[in-house]
Amino acid sequence: MAASVAVENLNPKVLKCEYAVRGEIVIHAQRLQQQLQTQPGSLPFDEILYCNIGNPQSLGQQPVTFFREVLALCDHPCLLEKEETKSLFSADAISRAKQILSSIPGRATGAYSHSQGIKGLRDAIAAGIASRDGFPANADDIFLTDGASPGVHMMMQLLIRNEKDGILCPIPQYPLYSASIALHGGALVPYYLDEKTGWGLEISDLKKQLEDARSKGIDVRALVVINPGNPTGQVLAEDNQYDIVKFCKNEGLVLLADEVYQENIYVDNKKFSSFKKIARSMGYGEDDLPLVSFQSVSKGYYGECGKRGGYMEITGFSAPVREQIYKIASVNLCSNITGQILASLVMNPPKVGDESYASYKAEKDGILQSLARRAKALEDAFNNLEGFSCNKAEGAMYLFPQILLPQKAIEAAKAAKKAPDAFYALRLLESTGIVVVPGSGFGQVPGTWHIRCTILPQEDKIPAVITRFKAFHEAFMAEYRD
Ligand SMILES: Cc1ncc(COP(=O)(O)O)c(CN[C@@H]2CONC2=O)c1O
């Protein structure tokens, strides 16, 4: 009897979905890692260096002490009754844990919470947003989520009715968006970031793509903006943000603002401004623009990917629509409480005068300054490789260099039935153990080839990464130079 479940009879939306950040190159890397364990010395390298995913703590980054102190105390409240705790935990972590527990019904971190998240934590996050932006924020607009990803899925689920509903997405884009649009059966409407202008976003191109989609009967519902950008690392200029807000308002689009890298800014001439702040500073209020802002505990200087914390702040939607969003959130009952607590800490870190402020600030600055140095070192190294051109990583956690591959390499890739950048990434992995993601996984201007490499290997490993990468690339080019 034929298998009752086979690829042939699965949901075609699942089959259409792709997520390259953990795709074929990573799966091959995991096989090689297995081989290193069972057959040491059998490969031309002794470790796999995962530069495919923005997962800082998997590469040695340490968590922020204050955040972990508070989480530990919240998860084991009886510690707060013990005298010795005062010698092990900072006074402000103890008081913050008590404050958080008092906002949790029954002080029970093991209980389901409100489906938008614990009200007291949402109050704290709203206060943090207001302090960041200088404009009010409302706890009832906040939905705490298990990372930003589920929030993105919820909004796609809400907005996409059928294949005629389109979502404007940047190309290159973080493939959560293309994957979620595919899973929900919608249409991805691309707008190209301009590599020549440092991945700038041209409103004229947005307009052209929107009109082109509408002419084909696509009802474009929303515009996704990732700022700072993944994989491109650009930080939008404020005047560009003003234009984007105006565009969404004029065209009746929901603005989906992915701001998970808001703390990852490495250049002095750019700073992060939330789209909420931009919209409010333009005088746009609740009735002018439907805006969803996504934040996460996975990035920044905290890098707490595995704790699965984050939120979406929803403004500019009518009460009946908000009820539908609440209903979707309620189906999953609630997000995990540890992630909720951490999201409230990330948005309300120690302040000047707090006992932990000095150590917290030293940890935060140390991590961000090191990330900036690593970004610069890798950017310079890539720009010194034949055929590479790499824009500056102004923010986020990635470099996305373009590679001019020789025709012979492109033909070899074709013979291997692989995209040229995937062919390159596979050869890089097999020669050096370095795992990057092919640009094909993010989308790129047709005929151009890129790779995405994180800036996350610990700083003392960066010279070895550069040396190994350079040696591989020189050999690859010698093999395939036209
Ligand atoms: C732009 C962007 N949005 C949302 C997410 C989802 O994060 P959480 O669900 O963890 O909050 C990521 C994760 N970054 C992926 C994961 O690591 N590398 C990446 O490109 C991201 O880069």
Short mmCIF file of C-alpha atoms in Angstrom, two decimals, residues 21-480:
data_model
loop_
_atom_site.label_atom_id
_atom_site.label_comp_id
_atom_site.label_asym_id
_atom_site.label_seq_id
_atom_site.Cartn_x
_atom_site.Cartn_y
_atom_site.Cartn_z
CA VAL A 21 19.71 30.04 6.53
CA ARG A 22 19.46 26.40 7.61
CA GLY A 23 19.39 24.88 4.11
CA GLU A 24 21.50 22.40 2.11
CA ILE A 25 24.90 23.96 2.95
CA VAL A 26 24.19 23.78 6.68
CA ILE A 27 22.86 20.23 6.43
CA HIS A 28 26.07 19.22 4.65
CA ALA A 29 28.09 21.02 7.33
CA GLN A 30 26.34 18.99 10.02
CA ARG A 31 27.28 15.79 8.15
CA LEU A 32 30.92 16.93 8.00
CA GLN A 33 30.80 17.79 11.71
CA GLN A 34 29.64 14.23 12.38
CA GLN A 35 32.53 12.95 10.24
CA LEU A 36 35.03 15.05 12.23
CA GLN A 37 33.75 13.42 15.40
CA THR A 38 33.87 9.85 14.09
CA GLN A 39 36.95 10.21 11.87
CA PRO A 40 39.20 12.96 13.31
CA GLY A 41 41.75 14.19 10.78
CA SER A 42 39.73 13.00 7.80
CA LEU A 43 39.02 16.56 6.58
CA PRO A 44 41.33 19.49 5.69
CA PHE A 45 40.14 21.34 8.82
CA ASP A 46 39.47 20.40 12.44
CA GLU A 47 36.27 22.33 13.16
CA ILE A 48 33.14 23.64 11.44
CA LEU A 49 32.77 27.41 11.75
CA TYR A 50 29.05 28.24 11.50
CA CYS A 51 28.94 31.69 9.90
CA ASN A 52 25.48 31.01 8.45
CA ILE A 53 23.27 32.11 11.30
CA GLY A 54 22.99 35.10 13.60
CA ASN A 55 23.36 32.95 16.70
CA PRO A 56 25.99 34.80 18.80
CA GLN A 57 26.05 32.61 21.89
CA SER A 58 26.65 29.46 19.80
CA LEU A 59 29.97 31.07 18.84
CA GLY A 60 31.03 32.02 22.35
CA GLN A 61 29.32 35.35 23.07
CA GLN A 62 28.47 35.60 26.78
CA PRO A 63 24.96 36.54 27.99
CA VAL A 64 24.45 39.82 29.85
CA THR A 65 24.93 39.12 33.57
CA PHE A 66 22.12 41.33 34.85
CA PHE A 67 19.56 39.72 32.53
CA ARG A 68 20.55 36.22 33.59
CA GLU A 69 20.55 37.11 37.30
CA VAL A 70 16.97 38.35 37.02
CA LEU A 71 15.87 35.32 34.98
CA ALA A 72 17.44 32.91 37.48
CA LEU A 73 15.72 34.59 40.43
CA CYS A 74 12.36 34.70 38.63
CA ASP A 75 12.58 31.03 37.76
CA HIS A 76 13.42 29.99 41.33
CA PRO A 77 11.69 32.58 43.55
CA CYS A 78 12.57 30.83 46.83
CA LEU A 79 16.13 32.10 46.28
CA LEU A 80 14.78 35.54 47.11
CA GLU A 81 14.07 34.36 50.67
CA LYS A 82 17.64 33.19 51.29
CA GLU A 83 20.21 35.41 53.00
CA GLU A 84 23.08 34.07 50.88
CA THR A 85 21.36 35.30 47.73
CA LYS A 86 22.42 38.85 48.63
CA SER A 87 26.06 37.82 48.30
CA LEU A 88 25.49 36.08 44.97
CA PHE A 89 23.16 38.48 43.11
CA SER A 90 23.24 42.27 42.64
CA ALA A 91 20.76 44.24 44.70
CA ASP A 92 19.07 45.69 41.61
CA ALA A 93 18.66 42.23 40.06
CA ILE A 94 17.00 41.07 43.27
CA SER A 95 14.67 44.08 43.33
CA ARG A 96 13.91 43.75 39.61
CA ALA A 97 13.07 40.05 40.04
CA LYS A 98 10.75 40.87 42.93
CA GLN A 99 9.09 43.61 40.86
CA ILE A 100 8.61 41.24 37.89
CA LEU A 101 7.27 38.40 40.05
CA SER A 102 4.79 40.77 41.67
CA SER A 103 3.44 41.51 38.17
CA ILE A 104 2.88 37.81 37.44
CA PRO A 105 -0.40 36.36 38.74
CA GLY A 106 0.50 33.95 41.57
CA ARG A 107 4.20 34.80 40.95
CA ALA A 108 3.98 31.67 38.77
CA THR A 109 6.40 31.70 35.84
CA GLY A 110 5.18 28.18 35.04
CA ALA A 111 1.63 29.26 34.33
CA TYR A 112 0.04 30.30 31.07
CA SER A 113 -0.13 34.09 30.87
CA HIS A 114 -2.49 36.49 29.08
CA SER A 115 -2.28 35.70 25.36
CA GLN A 116 -0.62 39.05 24.64
CA GLY A 117 1.82 38.42 27.48
CA ILE A 118 1.95 39.43 31.15
CA LYS A 119 0.43 42.90 31.50
CA GLY A 120 3.12 44.16 33.88
CA LEU A 121 5.82 43.14 31.41
CA ARG A 122 3.96 44.80 28.56
CA ASP A 123 3.72 47.94 30.69
CA ALA A 124 7.48 47.84 31.14
CA ILE A 125 8.07 47.31 27.41
CA ALA A 126 5.70 50.15 26.54
CA ALA A 127 7.65 52.39 28.93
CA GLY A 128 10.88 51.31 27.26
CA ILE A 129 9.51 52.08 23.79
CA ALA A 130 8.26 55.50 24.97
CA SER A 131 11.66 56.24 26.50
CA ARG A 132 13.43 55.16 23.28
CA ASP A 133 11.17 57.12 20.91
CA GLY A 134 9.94 60.09 22.92
CA PHE A 135 6.37 59.21 21.96
CA PRO A 136 3.76 57.32 24.03
CA ALA A 137 3.37 53.56 23.73
CA ASN A 138 0.49 51.45 24.99
CA ALA A 139 0.81 48.04 26.66
CA ASP A 140 -2.38 46.92 24.91
CA ASP A 141 -0.65 47.39 21.54
CA ILE A 142 2.03 44.87 22.48
CA PHE A 143 1.90 41.15 21.74
CA LEU A 144 4.75 39.21 23.33
CA THR A 145 5.94 36.41 21.03
CA ASP A 146 8.41 33.50 21.03
CA GLY A 147 10.94 35.55 19.10
CA ALA A 148 9.95 37.90 16.29
CA SER A 149 9.30 35.00 13.88
CA PRO A 150 5.87 33.99 15.21
CA GLY A 151 4.79 37.63 15.07
CA VAL A 152 5.70 37.78 11.39
CA HIS A 153 3.78 34.55 10.74
CA MET A 154 0.74 35.92 12.60
CA MET A 155 0.67 39.05 10.46
CA MET A 156 1.03 37.05 7.23
CA GLN A 157 -1.77 34.77 8.43
CA LEU A 158 -3.93 37.84 9.10
CA LEU A 159 -3.27 39.69 5.84
CA ILE A 160 -3.03 36.95 3.21
CA ARG A 161 -6.35 35.61 1.95
CA ASN A 162 -5.15 33.97 -1.25
CA GLU A 163 -2.46 34.05 -3.94
CA LYS A 164 -3.75 37.42 -5.11
CA ASP A 165 -2.71 39.10 -1.88
CA GLY A 166 0.80 40.49 -2.14
CA ILE A 167 3.44 41.61 0.33
CA LEU A 168 6.18 44.03 -0.83
CA CYS A 169 9.52 42.60 0.37
CA PRO A 170 13.09 43.85 -0.02
CA ILE A 171 15.43 41.83 -2.25
CA PRO A 172 17.77 40.65 -0.74
CA GLN A 173 15.49 39.74 2.18
CA TYR A 174 15.65 37.62 5.29
CA PRO A 175 13.93 34.43 4.06
CA LEU A 176 11.51 34.26 6.99
CA TYR A 177 9.41 36.63 4.86
CA SER A 178 9.49 34.68 1.60
CA ALA A 179 8.95 31.44 3.56
CA SER A 180 6.00 32.83 5.53
CA ILE A 181 4.36 34.34 2.44
CA ALA A 182 4.73 30.95 0.69
CA LEU A 183 3.35 29.05 3.70
CA HIS A 184 0.34 31.36 3.77
CA GLY A 185 -0.21 31.16 0.03
CA GLY A 186 0.40 34.81 -0.79
CA ALA A 187 2.47 36.60 -3.43
CA LEU A 188 5.88 38.10 -2.70
CA VAL A 189 6.15 41.44 -4.51
CA PRO A 190 9.89 42.23 -4.70
CA TYR A 191 11.53 45.63 -4.46
CA TYR A 192 15.28 45.72 -5.05
CA LEU A 193 17.71 47.34 -2.63
CA ASP A 194 20.42 49.15 -4.60
CA GLU A 195 23.84 47.56 -3.90
CA LYS A 196 25.63 50.46 -5.62
CA THR A 197 24.22 52.97 -3.13
CA GLY A 198 24.93 50.84 -0.06
CA TRP A 199 21.64 48.92 -0.32
CA GLY A 200 19.56 52.07 -0.54
CA LEU A 201 15.78 51.81 -0.88
CA GLU A 202 14.44 53.91 -3.79
CA ILE A 203 10.79 55.00 -3.40
CA SER A 204 10.56 55.16 -7.21
CA ASP A 205 11.35 51.45 -7.37
CA LEU A 206 8.80 50.72 -4.64
CA LYS A 207 6.19 52.61 -6.63
CA LYS A 208 7.08 50.82 -9.88
CA GLN A 209 6.88 47.39 -8.26
CA LEU A 210 3.61 48.25 -6.54
CA GLU A 211 1.98 49.47 -9.76
CA ASP A 212 3.32 46.49 -11.69
CA ALA A 213 1.82 44.09 -9.12
CA ARG A 214 -1.51 45.92 -9.11
CA SER A 215 -1.61 45.82 -12.91
CA LYS A 216 -1.42 42.03 -12.60
CA GLY A 217 -4.38 41.96 -10.21
CA ILE A 218 -2.33 41.60 -7.03
CA ASP A 219 -3.85 43.32 -3.99
CA VAL A 220 -0.69 44.54 -2.25
CA ARG A 221 -1.46 44.54 1.47
CA ALA A 222 1.80 45.47 3.21
CA LEU A 223 5.39 46.62 2.88
CA VAL A 224 8.19 44.85 4.77
CA VAL A 225 11.19 46.96 5.79
CA ILE A 226 14.11 45.41 7.67
CA ASN A 227 16.12 48.12 9.40
CA PRO A 228 19.02 47.55 10.05
CA GLY A 229 19.00 45.19 7.09
CA ASN A 230 19.49 41.44 6.95
CA PRO A 231 21.46 40.26 4.96
CA THR A 232 22.59 43.66 3.71
CA GLY A 233 23.56 45.45 6.96
CA GLN A 234 22.47 48.94 5.89
CA VAL A 235 20.89 51.41 8.32
CA LEU A 236 18.20 53.53 6.68
CA ALA A 237 18.69 57.30 6.60
CA GLU A 238 15.85 59.11 8.38
CA ASP A 239 14.73 60.96 5.25
CA ASN A 240 14.37 57.59 3.52
CA GLN A 241 12.20 56.47 6.45
CA TYR A 242 10.01 59.56 6.12
CA ASP A 243 9.49 58.73 2.44
CA ILE A 244 8.63 55.12 3.26
CA VAL A 245 6.03 56.13 5.86
CA LYS A 246 4.50 58.62 3.44
CA PHE A 247 4.46 55.96 0.71
CA CYS A 248 2.62 53.46 2.93
CA LYS A 249 0.12 56.08 4.03
CA ASN A 250 -0.56 57.27 0.48
CA GLU A 251 -0.82 53.75 -0.92
CA GLY A 252 -2.86 52.31 1.97
CA LEU A 253 -0.25 49.73 2.91
CA VAL A 254 0.42 48.15 6.30
CA LEU A 255 4.04 48.90 7.28
CA LEU A 256 5.74 45.82 8.74
CA ALA A 257 8.88 47.22 10.39
CA ASP A 258 11.38 44.54 11.32
CA GLU A 259 13.65 46.25 13.87
CA VAL A 260 15.29 43.25 15.57
CA TYR A 261 18.79 44.75 14.93
CA GLN A 262 17.93 48.13 16.45
CA GLU A 263 20.82 47.89 18.94
CA ASN A 264 23.33 46.72 16.28
CA ILE A 265 24.64 49.99 14.83
CA TYR A 266 28.40 50.15 14.04
CA VAL A 267 28.87 53.45 12.22
CA ASP A 268 28.93 56.92 13.79
CA ASN A 269 26.99 58.61 10.98
CA LYS A 270 23.84 56.54 11.43
CA LYS A 271 21.57 55.96 14.38
CA PHE A 272 18.45 53.84 14.81
CA SER A 273 15.09 55.58 14.63
CA SER A 274 12.04 53.35 14.92
CA PHE A 275 9.36 53.69 12.27
CA LYS A 276 6.93 54.38 15.14
CA LYS A 277 9.03 57.44 16.08
CA ILE A 278 9.29 58.56 12.45
CA ALA A 279 5.53 58.22 11.87
CA ARG A 280 4.63 60.05 15.11
CA SER A 281 7.18 62.81 14.37
CA MET A 282 5.40 63.31 11.01
CA GLY A 283 2.16 63.81 12.89
CA TYR A 284 0.79 60.43 11.79
CA GLY A 285 -1.29 58.89 14.57
CA GLU A 286 -3.47 55.87 15.12
CA ASP A 287 -5.83 56.79 12.30
CA ASP A 288 -3.17 57.41 9.67
CA LEU A 289 -0.98 54.35 9.38
CA PRO A 290 -1.29 50.66 10.30
CA LEU A 291 2.21 49.86 11.61
CA VAL A 292 3.58 46.67 13.14
CA SER A 293 7.02 46.92 14.76
CA PHE A 294 8.92 43.71 15.49
CA GLN A 295 11.58 43.36 18.19
CA SER A 296 13.50 40.30 19.45
CA VAL A 297 15.87 39.23 22.23
CA SER A 298 17.85 37.22 19.66
CA LYS A 299 20.04 40.05 18.39
CA GLY A 300 21.51 43.28 19.74
CA TYR A 301 24.20 42.81 22.37
CA TYR A 302 22.08 40.26 24.19
CA GLY A 303 21.93 37.53 21.50
CA GLU A 304 19.51 35.38 23.51
CA CYS A 305 18.21 33.48 20.45
CA GLY A 306 17.38 30.30 22.35
CA LYS A 307 15.27 32.07 24.98
CA ARG A 308 12.70 32.84 22.24
CA GLY A 309 11.62 36.31 23.33
CA GLY A 310 10.28 39.26 21.39
CA TYR A 311 7.18 41.28 20.62
CA MET A 312 5.18 42.97 17.95
CA GLU A 313 3.79 46.44 18.65
CA ILE A 314 0.58 46.88 16.69
CA THR A 315 -0.72 50.41 16.04
CA GLY A 316 -3.20 51.92 13.61
CA PHE A 317 -5.61 48.98 13.40
CA SER A 318 -9.33 49.18 14.21
CA ALA A 319 -10.72 47.45 17.31
CA PRO A 320 -12.40 44.65 15.30
CA VAL A 321 -9.10 43.92 13.49
CA ARG A 322 -7.18 43.93 16.78
CA GLU A 323 -9.69 41.41 18.11
CA GLN A 324 -8.79 39.12 15.20
CA ILE A 325 -5.08 39.51 15.95
CA TYR A 326 -5.76 38.71 19.60
CA LYS A 327 -7.73 35.63 18.50
CA ILE A 328 -4.78 34.30 16.47
CA ALA A 329 -2.46 34.91 19.44
CA SER A 330 -4.91 33.19 21.80
CA VAL A 331 -4.85 29.99 19.70
CA ASN A 332 -1.22 29.53 20.84
CA LEU A 333 -2.27 30.40 24.43
CA CYS A 334 0.82 32.52 25.24
CA SER A 335 4.53 32.90 24.50
CA ASN A 336 7.06 31.46 26.93
CA ILE A 337 7.43 33.40 30.16
CA THR A 338 11.24 33.44 30.18
CA GLY A 339 11.19 35.11 26.77
CA GLN A 340 8.58 37.57 28.01
CA ILE A 341 10.69 38.53 31.04
CA LEU A 342 13.78 38.88 28.87
CA ALA A 343 11.96 41.11 26.38
CA SER A 344 10.96 43.40 29.25
CA LEU A 345 14.58 43.48 30.46
CA VAL A 346 15.98 44.23 27.00
CA MET A 347 13.59 47.19 26.74
CA ASN A 348 14.34 48.31 30.32
CA PRO A 349 18.01 47.59 31.03
CA PRO A 350 19.86 48.95 34.10
CA LYS A 351 19.96 52.76 34.22
CA VAL A 352 22.66 55.17 35.39
CA GLY A 353 22.80 54.93 39.17
CA ASP A 354 21.65 51.31 39.34
CA GLU A 355 24.11 49.00 41.08
CA SER A 356 24.52 46.88 37.94
CA TYR A 357 24.72 49.80 35.52
CA ALA A 358 28.53 49.99 35.27
CA SER A 359 29.01 46.24 34.70
CA TYR A 360 26.00 46.09 32.35
CA LYS A 361 27.32 49.03 30.28
CA ALA A 362 30.80 47.49 30.13
CA GLU A 363 29.38 44.19 28.87
CA LYS A 364 27.11 45.91 26.33
CA ASP A 365 29.80 48.26 24.98
CA GLY A 366 32.37 45.46 24.91
CA ILE A 367 30.16 43.26 22.75
CA LEU A 368 29.02 46.01 20.35
CA GLN A 369 32.53 47.46 19.92
CA SER A 370 33.89 43.99 19.22
CA LEU A 371 31.14 43.33 16.67
CA ALA A 372 32.03 46.61 14.95
CA ARG A 373 35.70 45.65 14.80
CA ARG A 374 34.86 42.20 13.43
CA ALA A 375 32.56 43.69 10.79
CA LYS A 376 35.32 46.05 9.63
CA ALA A 377 37.99 43.33 9.61
CA LEU A 378 35.85 40.98 7.50
CA GLU A 379 34.66 43.78 5.20
CA ASP A 380 38.28 44.79 4.50
CA ALA A 381 39.32 41.18 4.01
CA PHE A 382 36.52 40.52 1.52
CA ASN A 383 37.32 43.71 -0.38
CA ASN A 384 40.90 42.47 -0.77
CA LEU A 385 39.79 39.27 -2.48
CA GLU A 386 39.79 39.05 -6.30
CA GLY A 387 36.29 39.61 -7.66
CA PHE A 388 34.77 40.51 -4.26
CA SER A 389 32.99 43.77 -3.53
CA CYS A 390 31.55 44.18 -0.06
CA ASN A 391 29.44 47.06 1.23
CA LYS A 392 30.02 48.25 4.78
CA ALA A 393 28.02 46.53 7.50
CA GLU A 394 26.53 49.66 9.08
CA GLY A 395 24.50 47.43 11.37
CA ALA A 396 22.95 44.00 12.00
CA MET A 397 25.27 40.96 12.05
CA TYR A 398 26.19 40.14 8.46
CA LEU A 399 28.30 40.93 5.44
CA PHE A 400 26.83 40.26 2.00
CA PRO A 401 29.66 40.55 -0.52
CA GLN A 402 29.09 40.23 -4.25
CA ILE A 403 31.44 37.81 -6.02
CA LEU A 404 32.28 38.14 -9.73
CA LEU A 405 32.63 34.44 -10.52
CA PRO A 406 34.57 33.34 -13.63
CA GLN A 407 32.45 31.85 -16.42
CA LYS A 408 34.20 28.50 -15.94
CA ALA A 409 32.98 28.42 -12.33
CA ILE A 410 29.47 29.28 -13.42
CA GLU A 411 29.57 26.44 -15.94
CA ALA A 412 30.92 24.03 -13.31
CA ALA A 413 28.07 25.05 -11.02
CA LYS A 414 25.59 24.41 -13.79
CA ALA A 415 27.06 20.97 -14.38
CA ALA A 416 26.69 20.30 -10.65
CA LYS A 417 23.07 21.53 -10.84
CA LYS A 418 23.77 24.25 -8.29
CA ALA A 419 23.42 28.02 -8.26
CA PRO A 420 26.91 29.50 -8.71
CA ASP A 421 26.97 31.03 -5.23
CA ALA A 422 25.75 27.75 -3.69
CA PHE A 423 28.49 25.92 -5.63
CA TYR A 424 31.04 28.40 -4.23
CA ALA A 425 29.69 28.08 -0.66
CA LEU A 426 29.82 24.28 -0.84
CA ARG A 427 33.41 24.31 -2.09
CA LEU A 428 34.29 26.82 0.66
CA LEU A 429 32.77 24.52 3.28
CA GLU A 430 34.53 21.41 2.00
CA SER A 431 37.89 23.19 1.89
CA THR A 432 37.75 25.25 5.11
CA GLY A 433 34.83 24.17 7.31
CA ILE A 434 33.41 27.70 7.06
CA VAL A 435 29.62 27.76 6.62
CA VAL A 436 28.08 30.70 4.77
CA VAL A 437 24.71 31.10 3.08
CA PRO A 438 24.52 31.59 -0.71
CA GLY A 439 23.02 34.88 -1.83
CA SER A 440 20.43 32.84 -3.77
CA GLY A 441 18.83 32.13 -0.39
CA PHE A 442 18.05 35.84 0.11
CA GLY A 443 17.30 36.90 -3.44
CA GLN A 444 19.60 39.12 -5.53
CA VAL A 445 19.61 40.99 -8.80
CA PRO A 446 19.55 38.27 -11.50
CA GLY A 447 23.05 37.49 -12.76
CA THR A 448 24.74 38.68 -9.56
CA TRP A 449 26.10 36.26 -6.97
CA HIS A 450 26.63 36.84 -3.27
CA ILE A 451 27.29 35.03 -0.02
CA ARG A 452 26.17 36.01 3.45
CA CYS A 453 28.70 35.62 6.22
CA THR A 454 28.06 36.54 9.86
CA ILE A 455 30.46 38.75 11.82
CA LEU A 456 30.03 36.48 14.83
CA PRO A 457 33.08 34.19 15.17
CA GLN A 458 34.85 35.29 18.37
CA GLU A 459 37.30 38.10 17.69
CA ASP A 460 40.40 35.96 18.27
CA LYS A 461 39.17 33.57 15.57
CA ILE A 462 38.64 36.23 12.90
CA PRO A 463 42.26 36.21 11.62
CA ALA A 464 42.07 32.42 11.10
CA VAL A 465 38.72 32.77 9.31
CA ILE A 466 40.24 35.40 7.01
CA THR A 467 43.36 33.33 6.36
CA ARG A 468 41.38 30.20 5.57
CA PHE A 469 38.90 32.11 3.42
CA LYS A 470 41.68 33.88 1.47
CA ALA A 471 43.59 30.65 0.80
CA PHE A 472 40.46 28.93 -0.42
CA HIS A 473 39.42 31.82 -2.65
CA GLU A 474 42.84 32.13 -4.30
CA ALA A 475 42.84 28.40 -5.06
CA PHE A 476 39.26 28.51 -6.34
CA MET A 477 40.02 31.43 -8.67
CA ALA A 478 43.18 29.73 -9.92
CA GLU A 479 41.13 26.64 -10.73
CA TYR A 480 38.37 28.49 -12.58
#
